Amino acid sequence: REAGYTVDWTVNDKGHPSFELREVPEALREAWSSRKAEIDAALEARGTTRADATADQKQAAALDTRQAKDVQDRAALAEDWRSTARTHGFEPEQRPLGRTLDAAERAAAADTAVHRAAEHLAERDARFSARDLAHEARIASQGQASEK
């Protein structure tokens, strides 16, 4: 958010949070998510889908489709990412002109994140460490508050 992007949060069926930047086109997100398509194709070849497959089937499909990593020049890789982004109508060098949070809003977001983190930890244990609280607060606040 501090860079001006709008963060859209979702929670998957296992309760894990994830986010997308609203300003990044869906077509680009899909282009950069080629592993998901490879795994889905492998599952389909085995007669199942991501929704119906067991965890073991999903893991096997992921491992079977994983290619060995080849060493690439970081500058060339970054330029390839930029080129792919431009092809899909996104100019990564341009920051959006979105509104950023002011200091009071960031403080309120941080307070909310710490409160949610404490509630989450207290569901499992009556006692927890400051380190655990900080960890959970970071998860709860990603894109909404910073440690500053």
mmCIF file with all atom_site columns, C-alpha atoms in Angstrom:
data_model
loop_
_atom_site.group_PDB
_atom_site.id
_atom_site.type_symbol
_atom_site.label_atom_id
_atom_site.label_alt_id
_atom_site.label_comp_id
_atom_site.label_asym_id
_atom_site.label_entity_id
_atom_site.label_seq_id
_atom_site.pdbx_PDB_ins_code
_atom_site.Cartn_x
_atom_site.Cartn_y
_atom_site.Cartn_z
_atom_site.occupancy
_atom_site.B_iso_or_equiv
_atom_site.pdbx_formal_charge
_atom_site.auth_seq_id
_atom_site.auth_comp_id
_atom_site.auth_asym_id
_atom_site.auth_atom_id
_atom_site.pdbx_PDB_model_num
ATOM 1   C CA . ARG A 1 1   ? 0.000   0.000   0.000   1.00 0.00 ? 1   ARG A CA 1
ATOM 2   C CA . GLU A 1 2   ? 2.841   2.370   0.722   1.00 0.00 ? 2   GLU A CA 1
ATOM 3   C CA . ALA A 1 3   ? 3.777   2.143   -2.967  1.00 0.00 ? 3   ALA A CA 1
ATOM 4   C CA . GLY A 1 4   ? 0.252   3.190   -3.923  1.00 0.00 ? 4   GLY A CA 1
ATOM 5   C CA . TYR A 1 5   ? -1.190  -0.196  -4.884  1.00 0.00 ? 5   TYR A CA 1
ATOM 6   C CA . THR A 1 6   ? -4.596  -1.418  -3.754  1.00 0.00 ? 6   THR A CA 1
ATOM 7   C CA . VAL A 1 7   ? -4.307  -4.729  -1.903  1.00 0.00 ? 7   VAL A CA 1
ATOM 8   C CA . ASP A 1 8   ? -7.199  -7.188  -2.273  1.00 0.00 ? 8   ASP A CA 1
ATOM 9   C CA . TRP A 1 9   ? -7.150  -9.856  0.439   1.00 0.00 ? 9   TRP A CA 1
ATOM 10  C CA . THR A 1 10  ? -8.594  -13.356 0.222   1.00 0.00 ? 10  THR A CA 1
ATOM 11  C CA . VAL A 1 11  ? -8.462  -16.374 2.508   1.00 0.00 ? 11  VAL A CA 1
ATOM 12  C CA . ASN A 1 12  ? -8.259  -19.859 1.024   1.00 0.00 ? 12  ASN A CA 1
ATOM 13  C CA . ASP A 1 13  ? -10.246 -22.876 2.212   1.00 0.00 ? 13  ASP A CA 1
ATOM 14  C CA . LYS A 1 14  ? -7.510  -23.673 4.757   1.00 0.00 ? 14  LYS A CA 1
ATOM 15  C CA . GLY A 1 15  ? -7.660  -20.199 6.281   1.00 0.00 ? 15  GLY A CA 1
ATOM 16  C CA . HIS A 1 16  ? -4.398  -18.979 4.741   1.00 0.00 ? 16  HIS A CA 1
ATOM 17  C CA . PRO A 1 17  ? -4.424  -15.343 3.645   1.00 0.00 ? 17  PRO A CA 1
ATOM 18  C CA . SER A 1 18  ? -3.237  -14.246 0.241   1.00 0.00 ? 18  SER A CA 1
ATOM 19  C CA . PHE A 1 19  ? -3.413  -11.018 -1.656  1.00 0.00 ? 19  PHE A CA 1
ATOM 20  C CA . GLU A 1 20  ? -3.455  -9.577  -5.137  1.00 0.00 ? 20  GLU A CA 1
ATOM 21  C CA . LEU A 1 21  ? -2.591  -6.097  -6.304  1.00 0.00 ? 21  LEU A CA 1
ATOM 22  C CA . ARG A 1 22  ? -5.726  -4.715  -7.929  1.00 0.00 ? 22  ARG A CA 1
ATOM 23  C CA . GLU A 1 23  ? -3.733  -2.687  -10.458 1.00 0.00 ? 23  GLU A CA 1
ATOM 24  C CA . VAL A 1 24  ? -2.039  -5.810  -11.896 1.00 0.00 ? 24  VAL A CA 1
ATOM 25  C CA . PRO A 1 25  ? -4.201  -7.110  -14.777 1.00 0.00 ? 25  PRO A CA 1
ATOM 26  C CA . GLU A 1 26  ? -5.776  -10.555 -14.355 1.00 0.00 ? 26  GLU A CA 1
ATOM 27  C CA . ALA A 1 27  ? -4.217  -11.718 -17.647 1.00 0.00 ? 27  ALA A CA 1
ATOM 28  C CA . LEU A 1 28  ? -0.763  -10.905 -16.283 1.00 0.00 ? 28  LEU A CA 1
ATOM 29  C CA . ARG A 1 29  ? -1.450  -12.724 -13.015 1.00 0.00 ? 29  ARG A CA 1
ATOM 30  C CA . GLU A 1 30  ? -2.471  -15.769 -15.041 1.00 0.00 ? 30  GLU A CA 1
ATOM 31  C CA . ALA A 1 31  ? 0.633   -15.509 -17.246 1.00 0.00 ? 31  ALA A CA 1
ATOM 32  C CA . TRP A 1 32  ? 2.835   -15.427 -14.166 1.00 0.00 ? 32  TRP A CA 1
ATOM 33  C CA . SER A 1 33  ? 0.930   -18.364 -12.622 1.00 0.00 ? 33  SER A CA 1
ATOM 34  C CA . SER A 1 34  ? 2.014   -20.986 -15.139 1.00 0.00 ? 34  SER A CA 1
ATOM 35  C CA . ARG A 1 35  ? 2.798   -23.583 -12.448 1.00 0.00 ? 35  ARG A CA 1
ATOM 36  C CA . LYS A 1 36  ? -0.847  -23.752 -11.434 1.00 0.00 ? 36  LYS A CA 1
ATOM 37  C CA . ALA A 1 37  ? -1.847  -24.491 -15.032 1.00 0.00 ? 37  ALA A CA 1
ATOM 38  C CA . GLU A 1 38  ? 0.843   -27.199 -15.312 1.00 0.00 ? 38  GLU A CA 1
ATOM 39  C CA . ILE A 1 39  ? -0.317  -28.877 -12.106 1.00 0.00 ? 39  ILE A CA 1
ATOM 40  C CA . ASP A 1 40  ? -3.983  -28.653 -13.130 1.00 0.00 ? 40  ASP A CA 1
ATOM 41  C CA . ALA A 1 41  ? -3.132  -30.280 -16.489 1.00 0.00 ? 41  ALA A CA 1
ATOM 42  C CA . ALA A 1 42  ? -1.258  -33.086 -14.719 1.00 0.00 ? 42  ALA A CA 1
ATOM 43  C CA . LEU A 1 43  ? -4.218  -33.676 -12.414 1.00 0.00 ? 43  LEU A CA 1
ATOM 44  C CA . GLU A 1 44  ? -6.595  -33.704 -15.385 1.00 0.00 ? 44  GLU A CA 1
ATOM 45  C CA . ALA A 1 45  ? -4.360  -36.258 -17.142 1.00 0.00 ? 45  ALA A CA 1
ATOM 46  C CA . ARG A 1 46  ? -4.797  -38.435 -14.047 1.00 0.00 ? 46  ARG A CA 1
ATOM 47  C CA . GLY A 1 47  ? -8.570  -38.090 -14.213 1.00 0.00 ? 47  GLY A CA 1
ATOM 48  C CA . THR A 1 48  ? -9.078  -35.646 -11.368 1.00 0.00 ? 48  THR A CA 1
ATOM 49  C CA . THR A 1 49  ? -9.238  -31.937 -10.657 1.00 0.00 ? 49  THR A CA 1
ATOM 50  C CA . ARG A 1 50  ? -7.697  -29.640 -8.066  1.00 0.00 ? 50  ARG A CA 1
ATOM 51  C CA . ALA A 1 51  ? -11.058 -29.544 -6.271  1.00 0.00 ? 51  ALA A CA 1
ATOM 52  C CA . ASP A 1 52  ? -11.386 -33.345 -6.118  1.00 0.00 ? 52  ASP A CA 1
ATOM 53  C CA . ALA A 1 53  ? -7.759  -34.460 -5.768  1.00 0.00 ? 53  ALA A CA 1
ATOM 54  C CA . THR A 1 54  ? -6.323  -35.557 -2.457  1.00 0.00 ? 54  THR A CA 1
ATOM 55  C CA . ALA A 1 55  ? -3.389  -33.712 -0.939  1.00 0.00 ? 55  ALA A CA 1
ATOM 56  C CA . ASP A 1 56  ? -1.107  -36.595 -1.973  1.00 0.00 ? 56  ASP A CA 1
ATOM 57  C CA . GLN A 1 57  ? -2.355  -36.440 -5.584  1.00 0.00 ? 57  GLN A CA 1
ATOM 58  C CA . LYS A 1 58  ? -1.766  -32.686 -5.696  1.00 0.00 ? 58  LYS A CA 1
ATOM 59  C CA . GLN A 1 59  ? 1.723   -33.064 -4.268  1.00 0.00 ? 59  GLN A CA 1
ATOM 60  C CA . ALA A 1 60  ? 2.568   -35.839 -6.752  1.00 0.00 ? 60  ALA A CA 1
ATOM 61  C CA . ALA A 1 61  ? 1.356   -33.693 -9.658  1.00 0.00 ? 61  ALA A CA 1
ATOM 62  C CA . ALA A 1 62  ? 3.399   -30.748 -8.387  1.00 0.00 ? 62  ALA A CA 1
ATOM 63  C CA . LEU A 1 63  ? 6.558   -32.837 -8.042  1.00 0.00 ? 63  LEU A CA 1
ATOM 64  C CA . ASP A 1 64  ? 6.079   -34.613 -11.381 1.00 0.00 ? 64  ASP A CA 1
ATOM 65  C CA . THR A 1 65  ? 5.722   -31.338 -13.275 1.00 0.00 ? 65  THR A CA 1
ATOM 66  C CA . ARG A 1 66  ? 8.542   -29.476 -11.550 1.00 0.00 ? 66  ARG A CA 1
ATOM 67  C CA . GLN A 1 67  ? 11.404  -28.725 -13.904 1.00 0.00 ? 67  GLN A CA 1
ATOM 68  C CA . ALA A 1 68  ? 14.999  -28.429 -12.824 1.00 0.00 ? 68  ALA A CA 1
ATOM 69  C CA . LYS A 1 69  ? 15.965  -24.822 -12.303 1.00 0.00 ? 69  LYS A CA 1
ATOM 70  C CA . ASP A 1 70  ? 18.521  -23.460 -14.683 1.00 0.00 ? 70  ASP A CA 1
ATOM 71  C CA . VAL A 1 71  ? 20.761  -20.643 -13.582 1.00 0.00 ? 71  VAL A CA 1
ATOM 72  C CA . GLN A 1 72  ? 19.683  -17.409 -15.228 1.00 0.00 ? 72  GLN A CA 1
ATOM 73  C CA . ASP A 1 73  ? 21.142  -13.949 -15.215 1.00 0.00 ? 73  ASP A CA 1
ATOM 74  C CA . ARG A 1 74  ? 19.084  -11.870 -12.758 1.00 0.00 ? 74  ARG A CA 1
ATOM 75  C CA . ALA A 1 75  ? 19.090  -8.802  -14.996 1.00 0.00 ? 75  ALA A CA 1
ATOM 76  C CA . ALA A 1 76  ? 17.877  -10.857 -17.972 1.00 0.00 ? 76  ALA A CA 1
ATOM 77  C CA . LEU A 1 77  ? 15.214  -12.492 -15.834 1.00 0.00 ? 77  LEU A CA 1
ATOM 78  C CA . ALA A 1 78  ? 13.993  -9.106  -14.557 1.00 0.00 ? 78  ALA A CA 1
ATOM 79  C CA . GLU A 1 79  ? 13.843  -7.776  -18.120 1.00 0.00 ? 79  GLU A CA 1
ATOM 80  C CA . ASP A 1 80  ? 11.834  -10.850 -19.160 1.00 0.00 ? 80  ASP A CA 1
ATOM 81  C CA . TRP A 1 81  ? 9.356   -10.141 -16.346 1.00 0.00 ? 81  TRP A CA 1
ATOM 82  C CA . ARG A 1 82  ? 9.072   -6.501  -17.439 1.00 0.00 ? 82  ARG A CA 1
ATOM 83  C CA . SER A 1 83  ? 8.528   -7.557  -21.046 1.00 0.00 ? 83  SER A CA 1
ATOM 84  C CA . THR A 1 84  ? 5.797   -10.014 -20.032 1.00 0.00 ? 84  THR A CA 1
ATOM 85  C CA . ALA A 1 85  ? 4.171   -7.293  -17.927 1.00 0.00 ? 85  ALA A CA 1
ATOM 86  C CA . ARG A 1 86  ? 4.173   -4.816  -20.822 1.00 0.00 ? 86  ARG A CA 1
ATOM 87  C CA . THR A 1 87  ? 2.721   -7.463  -23.161 1.00 0.00 ? 87  THR A CA 1
ATOM 88  C CA . HIS A 1 88  ? -0.221  -7.713  -20.763 1.00 0.00 ? 88  HIS A CA 1
ATOM 89  C CA . GLY A 1 89  ? -0.737  -3.951  -20.481 1.00 0.00 ? 89  GLY A CA 1
ATOM 90  C CA . PHE A 1 90  ? 1.129   -3.321  -17.238 1.00 0.00 ? 90  PHE A CA 1
ATOM 91  C CA . GLU A 1 91  ? 3.990   -0.858  -16.942 1.00 0.00 ? 91  GLU A CA 1
ATOM 92  C CA . PRO A 1 92  ? 5.914   -1.934  -13.827 1.00 0.00 ? 92  PRO A CA 1
ATOM 93  C CA . GLU A 1 93  ? 7.980   1.261   -13.752 1.00 0.00 ? 93  GLU A CA 1
ATOM 94  C CA . GLN A 1 94  ? 4.859   3.356   -13.240 1.00 0.00 ? 94  GLN A CA 1
ATOM 95  C CA . ARG A 1 95  ? 3.539   3.467   -9.728  1.00 0.00 ? 95  ARG A CA 1
ATOM 96  C CA . PRO A 1 96  ? -0.190  3.849   -9.383  1.00 0.00 ? 96  PRO A CA 1
ATOM 97  C CA . LEU A 1 97  ? -1.458  7.130   -8.080  1.00 0.00 ? 97  LEU A CA 1
ATOM 98  C CA . GLY A 1 98  ? -3.477  5.404   -5.395  1.00 0.00 ? 98  GLY A CA 1
ATOM 99  C CA . ARG A 1 99  ? -3.935  6.990   -2.020  1.00 0.00 ? 99  ARG A CA 1
ATOM 100 C CA . THR A 1 100 ? -1.586  5.845   0.726   1.00 0.00 ? 100 THR A CA 1
ATOM 101 C CA . LEU A 1 101 ? -2.487  5.661   4.391   1.00 0.00 ? 101 LEU A CA 1
ATOM 102 C CA . ASP A 1 102 ? -1.553  8.555   6.614   1.00 0.00 ? 102 ASP A CA 1
ATOM 103 C CA . ALA A 1 103 ? 0.219   8.015   9.951   1.00 0.00 ? 103 ALA A CA 1
ATOM 104 C CA . ALA A 1 104 ? -3.008  7.803   11.973  1.00 0.00 ? 104 ALA A CA 1
ATOM 105 C CA . GLU A 1 105 ? -4.515  5.246   9.574   1.00 0.00 ? 105 GLU A CA 1
ATOM 106 C CA . ARG A 1 106 ? -1.333  3.143   9.638   1.00 0.00 ? 106 ARG A CA 1
ATOM 107 C CA . ALA A 1 107 ? -1.359  3.234   13.454  1.00 0.00 ? 107 ALA A CA 1
ATOM 108 C CA . ALA A 1 108 ? -5.017  2.174   13.533  1.00 0.00 ? 108 ALA A CA 1
ATOM 109 C CA . ALA A 1 109 ? -4.315  -0.657  11.069  1.00 0.00 ? 109 ALA A CA 1
ATOM 110 C CA . ALA A 1 110 ? -1.374  -1.805  13.210  1.00 0.00 ? 110 ALA A CA 1
ATOM 111 C CA . ASP A 1 111 ? -3.514  -1.741  16.379  1.00 0.00 ? 111 ASP A CA 1
ATOM 112 C CA . THR A 1 112 ? -6.193  -3.781  14.627  1.00 0.00 ? 112 THR A CA 1
ATOM 113 C CA . ALA A 1 113 ? -3.611  -6.295  13.398  1.00 0.00 ? 113 ALA A CA 1
ATOM 114 C CA . VAL A 1 114 ? -2.145  -6.766  16.883  1.00 0.00 ? 114 VAL A CA 1
ATOM 115 C CA . HIS A 1 115 ? -5.643  -7.181  18.353  1.00 0.00 ? 115 HIS A CA 1
ATOM 116 C CA . ARG A 1 116 ? -6.580  -9.785  15.726  1.00 0.00 ? 116 ARG A CA 1
ATOM 117 C CA . ALA A 1 117 ? -3.274  -11.577 16.232  1.00 0.00 ? 117 ALA A CA 1
ATOM 118 C CA . ALA A 1 118 ? -3.807  -11.745 20.004  1.00 0.00 ? 118 ALA A CA 1
ATOM 119 C CA . GLU A 1 119 ? -7.338  -13.097 19.519  1.00 0.00 ? 119 GLU A CA 1
ATOM 120 C CA . HIS A 1 120 ? -6.063  -15.708 17.070  1.00 0.00 ? 120 HIS A CA 1
ATOM 121 C CA . LEU A 1 121 ? -3.278  -16.858 19.397  1.00 0.00 ? 121 LEU A CA 1
ATOM 122 C CA . ALA A 1 122 ? -5.583  -16.882 22.441  1.00 0.00 ? 122 ALA A CA 1
ATOM 123 C CA . GLU A 1 123 ? -7.917  -19.305 20.656  1.00 0.00 ? 123 GLU A CA 1
ATOM 124 C CA . ARG A 1 124 ? -5.229  -21.982 21.055  1.00 0.00 ? 124 ARG A CA 1
ATOM 125 C CA . ASP A 1 125 ? -3.229  -20.954 24.123  1.00 0.00 ? 125 ASP A CA 1
ATOM 126 C CA . ALA A 1 126 ? -3.731  -18.792 27.186  1.00 0.00 ? 126 ALA A CA 1
ATOM 127 C CA . ARG A 1 127 ? -0.067  -17.734 27.000  1.00 0.00 ? 127 ARG A CA 1
ATOM 128 C CA . PHE A 1 128 ? 2.033   -16.808 23.983  1.00 0.00 ? 128 PHE A CA 1
ATOM 129 C CA . SER A 1 129 ? 5.299   -15.018 23.369  1.00 0.00 ? 129 SER A CA 1
ATOM 130 C CA . ALA A 1 130 ? 5.827   -11.503 22.084  1.00 0.00 ? 130 ALA A CA 1
ATOM 131 C CA . ARG A 1 131 ? 7.606   -13.098 19.121  1.00 0.00 ? 131 ARG A CA 1
ATOM 132 C CA . ASP A 1 132 ? 4.510   -15.166 18.277  1.00 0.00 ? 132 ASP A CA 1
ATOM 133 C CA . LEU A 1 133 ? 2.322   -12.079 18.640  1.00 0.00 ? 133 LEU A CA 1
ATOM 134 C CA . ALA A 1 134 ? 4.587   -10.081 16.318  1.00 0.00 ? 134 ALA A CA 1
ATOM 135 C CA . HIS A 1 135 ? 4.579   -12.925 13.773  1.00 0.00 ? 135 HIS A CA 1
ATOM 136 C CA . GLU A 1 136 ? 0.784   -13.205 13.739  1.00 0.00 ? 136 GLU A CA 1
ATOM 137 C CA . ALA A 1 137 ? 0.406   -9.417  13.625  1.00 0.00 ? 137 ALA A CA 1
ATOM 138 C CA . ARG A 1 138 ? 2.613   -9.277  10.523  1.00 0.00 ? 138 ARG A CA 1
ATOM 139 C CA . ILE A 1 139 ? 0.398   -11.858 8.844   1.00 0.00 ? 139 ILE A CA 1
ATOM 140 C CA . ALA A 1 140 ? -2.752  -9.987  9.838   1.00 0.00 ? 140 ALA A CA 1
ATOM 141 C CA . SER A 1 141 ? -1.442  -6.602  8.726   1.00 0.00 ? 141 SER A CA 1
ATOM 142 C CA . GLN A 1 142 ? 0.302   -7.325  5.425   1.00 0.00 ? 142 GLN A CA 1
ATOM 143 C CA . GLY A 1 143 ? -0.488  -4.523  3.054   1.00 0.00 ? 143 GLY A CA 1
ATOM 144 C CA . GLN A 1 144 ? -2.354  -2.520  5.686   1.00 0.00 ? 144 GLN A CA 1
ATOM 145 C CA . ALA A 1 145 ? 0.253   -1.504  8.265   1.00 0.00 ? 145 ALA A CA 1
ATOM 146 C CA . SER A 1 146 ? 3.992   -1.545  8.705   1.00 0.00 ? 146 SER A CA 1
ATOM 147 C CA . GLU A 1 147 ? 6.293   -1.924  11.678  1.00 0.00 ? 147 GLU A CA 1
ATOM 148 C CA . LYS A 1 148 ? 7.414   1.695   11.334  1.00 0.00 ? 148 LYS A CA 1
#
